[in-house]
């Protein structure tokens, strides 16, 4: 006799804060999380590109997620981190205010984010995830980094 239950697909999501917003990315894309270190500026790069860092001999572009997501700029604190992600063809660093935790999130608990306009940041948001009372903006790294990778 076949079961009618639908198998839930769970993702492990690294959650972090950007301003007052909780965001997350698939842990499978995360290579490591490091303290914020000084980045070398890149001429003519967009304002949200904080520069590049040398990570054990590899040059890694660093994206300030506050700037990329249109939030007010703030000084880095002891809680600020760079989440180093592997996009498959290169590494990139994402500066976040603080890393919170790793959660399991069923794909059924992620709702699509409606596109408001062409210039909206919703184009790099995979959806909004619900975990108990938390709402987590799940980012789509491929879309978030596409412009940055073309420049760096």
C-alpha positions as a Python dict, from the first residue, in 0.01 Angstrom:
ca = {
    (1, 'X'): (0, 0, 0),
    (2, 'X'): (144, 338, -105),
    (3, 'X'): (169, 623, 139),
    (4, 'X'): (8, 952, 41),
    (5, 'X'): (252, 1158, 244),
    (6, 'X'): (461, 1406, 55),
    (7, 'X'): (824, 1394, 151),
    (8, 'X'): (932, 1733, 285),
    (9, 'X'): (1258, 1865, 152),
    (10, 'X'): (1455, 2045, 420),
    (11, 'X'): (1730, 2295, 358),
    (12, 'X'): (1991, 2394, 610),
    (13, 'X'): (2002, 2772, 619),
    (14, 'X'): (2272, 2989, 778),
    (15, 'X'): (2085, 3284, 929),
    (16, 'X'): (2227, 3629, 992),
    (17, 'X'): (2122, 3988, 1039),
    (18, 'X'): (2151, 4276, 796),
    (19, 'X'): (2020, 4584, 973),
    (20, 'X'): (1703, 4477, 1151),
    (21, 'X'): (1628, 4202, 899),
    (22, 'X'): (1698, 3831, 944),
    (23, 'X'): (1833, 3675, 626),
    (24, 'X'): (1960, 3334, 528),
    (25, 'X'): (2150, 3140, 265),
    (26, 'X'): (2180, 2771, 188),
    (27, 'X'): (2459, 2625, 401),
    (28, 'X'): (2578, 2422, 100),
    (29, 'X'): (2709, 2749, -51),
    (30, 'X'): (2897, 2854, 266),
    (31, 'X'): (3268, 2776, 273),
    (32, 'X'): (3349, 2951, 600),
    (33, 'X'): (3264, 3242, 828),
    (34, 'X'): (3540, 3481, 931),
    (35, 'X'): (3580, 3805, 1126),
    (36, 'X'): (3571, 4122, 918),
    (37, 'X'): (3916, 4209, 789),
    (38, 'X'): (4032, 4509, 588),
    (39, 'X'): (3954, 4495, 219),
    (40, 'X'): (4148, 4658, -63),
    (41, 'X'): (3921, 4892, -263),
    (42, 'X'): (3860, 4816, -630),
    (43, 'X'): (3848, 5119, -863),
    (44, 'X'): (3514, 5183, -1037),
    (45, 'X'): (3338, 4904, -846),
    (46, 'X'): (2979, 4959, -731),
    (47, 'X'): (2940, 5116, -386),
    (48, 'X'): (2828, 4785, -234),
    (49, 'X'): (3154, 4613, -332),
    (50, 'X'): (3370, 4665, -25),
    (51, 'X'): (3683, 4557, -212),
    (52, 'X'): (3880, 4234, -214),
    (53, 'X'): (4053, 4033, 56),
    (54, 'X'): (4335, 3781, 42),
    (55, 'X'): (4201, 3458, 190),
    (56, 'X'): (4486, 3210, 212),
    (57, 'X'): (4624, 3313, -126),
    (58, 'X'): (4289, 3355, -302),
    (59, 'X'): (4155, 3697, -396),
    (60, 'X'): (3794, 3717, -279),
    (61, 'X'): (3555, 4005, -362),
    (62, 'X'): (3364, 4131, -58),
    (63, 'X'): (3004, 4254, -83),
    (64, 'X'): (2858, 4474, 191),
    (65, 'X'): (2505, 4335, 221),
    (66, 'X'): (2379, 4649, 396),
    (67, 'X'): (2467, 4853, 87),
    (68, 'X'): (2359, 4582, -158),
    (69, 'X'): (2018, 4559, 9),
    (70, 'X'): (1969, 4937, 23),
    (71, 'X'): (1996, 4966, 400),
    (72, 'X'): (2165, 5243, 597),
    (73, 'X'): (2540, 5207, 636),
    (74, 'X'): (2672, 5121, 983),
    (75, 'X'): (3014, 5071, 1134),
    (76, 'X'): (3135, 4714, 1169),
    (77, 'X'): (3116, 4573, 1521),
    (78, 'X'): (3268, 4276, 1703),
    (79, 'X'): (2966, 4076, 1583),
    (80, 'X'): (3015, 4162, 1214),
    (81, 'X'): (3127, 3872, 998),
    (82, 'X'): (3221, 3786, 642),
    (83, 'X'): (3040, 3479, 515),
    (84, 'X'): (3261, 3330, 244),
    (85, 'X'): (3044, 3159, -16),
    (86, 'X'): (3134, 2936, -307),
    (87, 'X'): (2919, 3007, -610),
    (88, 'X'): (3060, 2713, -801),
    (89, 'X'): (3302, 2913, -1014),
    (90, 'X'): (3445, 3156, -758),
    (91, 'X'): (3444, 3266, -397),
    (92, 'X'): (3278, 3581, -264),
    (93, 'X'): (3250, 3732, 83),
    (94, 'X'): (2927, 3874, 225),
    (95, 'X'): (2961, 4124, 510),
    (96, 'X'): (2676, 4080, 760),
    (97, 'X'): (2601, 4241, 1096),
    (98, 'X'): (2595, 3912, 1288),
    (99, 'X'): (2557, 3540, 1225),
    (100, 'X'): (2266, 3394, 1424),
    (101, 'X'): (2245, 3019, 1371),
    (102, 'X'): (2181, 2733, 1131),
    (103, 'X'): (1821, 2619, 1093),
    (104, 'X'): (1637, 2350, 902),
    (105, 'X'): (1373, 2502, 678),
    (106, 'X'): (1134, 2302, 464),
    (107, 'X'): (1100, 2432, 109),
    (108, 'X'): (723, 2439, 170),
    (109, 'X'): (787, 2702, 438),
    (110, 'X'): (948, 2942, 189),
    (111, 'X'): (703, 3169, 8),
    (112, 'X'): (797, 3350, -311),
    (113, 'X'): (870, 3718, -275),
    (114, 'X'): (656, 3922, -515),
    (115, 'X'): (851, 4141, -758),
    (116, 'X'): (754, 4500, -690),
    (117, 'X'): (942, 4662, -978),
    (118, 'X'): (1240, 4603, -1206),
    (119, 'X'): (1484, 4773, -969),
    (120, 'X'): (1348, 4599, -662),
    (121, 'X'): (1578, 4393, -442),
    (122, 'X'): (1321, 4112, -472),
    (123, 'X'): (1509, 3988, -779),
    (124, 'X'): (1778, 3841, -552),
    (125, 'X'): (1544, 3710, -286),
    (126, 'X'): (1451, 3344, -318),
    (127, 'X'): (1161, 3388, -78),
    (128, 'X'): (1051, 3451, 278),
    (129, 'X'): (1093, 3156, 513),
    (130, 'X'): (891, 3095, 827),
    (131, 'X'): (1046, 2919, 1125),
    (132, 'X'): (825, 2932, 1432),
    (133, 'X'): (778, 3307, 1494),
    (134, 'X'): (1073, 3411, 1276),
    (135, 'X'): (1055, 3547, 923),
    (136, 'X'): (1377, 3493, 730),
    (137, 'X'): (1458, 3651, 394),
    (138, 'X'): (1619, 3365, 201),
    (139, 'X'): (1864, 3509, -51),
    (140, 'X'): (1938, 3377, -400),
    (141, 'X'): (2317, 3401, -418),
    (142, 'X'): (2339, 3357, -793),
    (143, 'X'): (2128, 3669, -854),
    (144, 'X'): (2274, 3861, -561),
    (145, 'X'): (2631, 3822, -689),
    (146, 'X'): (2581, 3833, -1065),
    (147, 'X'): (2674, 4200, -1108),
    (148, 'X'): (2959, 4178, -862),
    (149, 'X'): (3117, 3885, -1040),
    (150, 'X'): (3100, 4065, -1371),
    (151, 'X'): (3300, 4350, -1225),
    (152, 'X'): (3554, 4162, -1017),
}
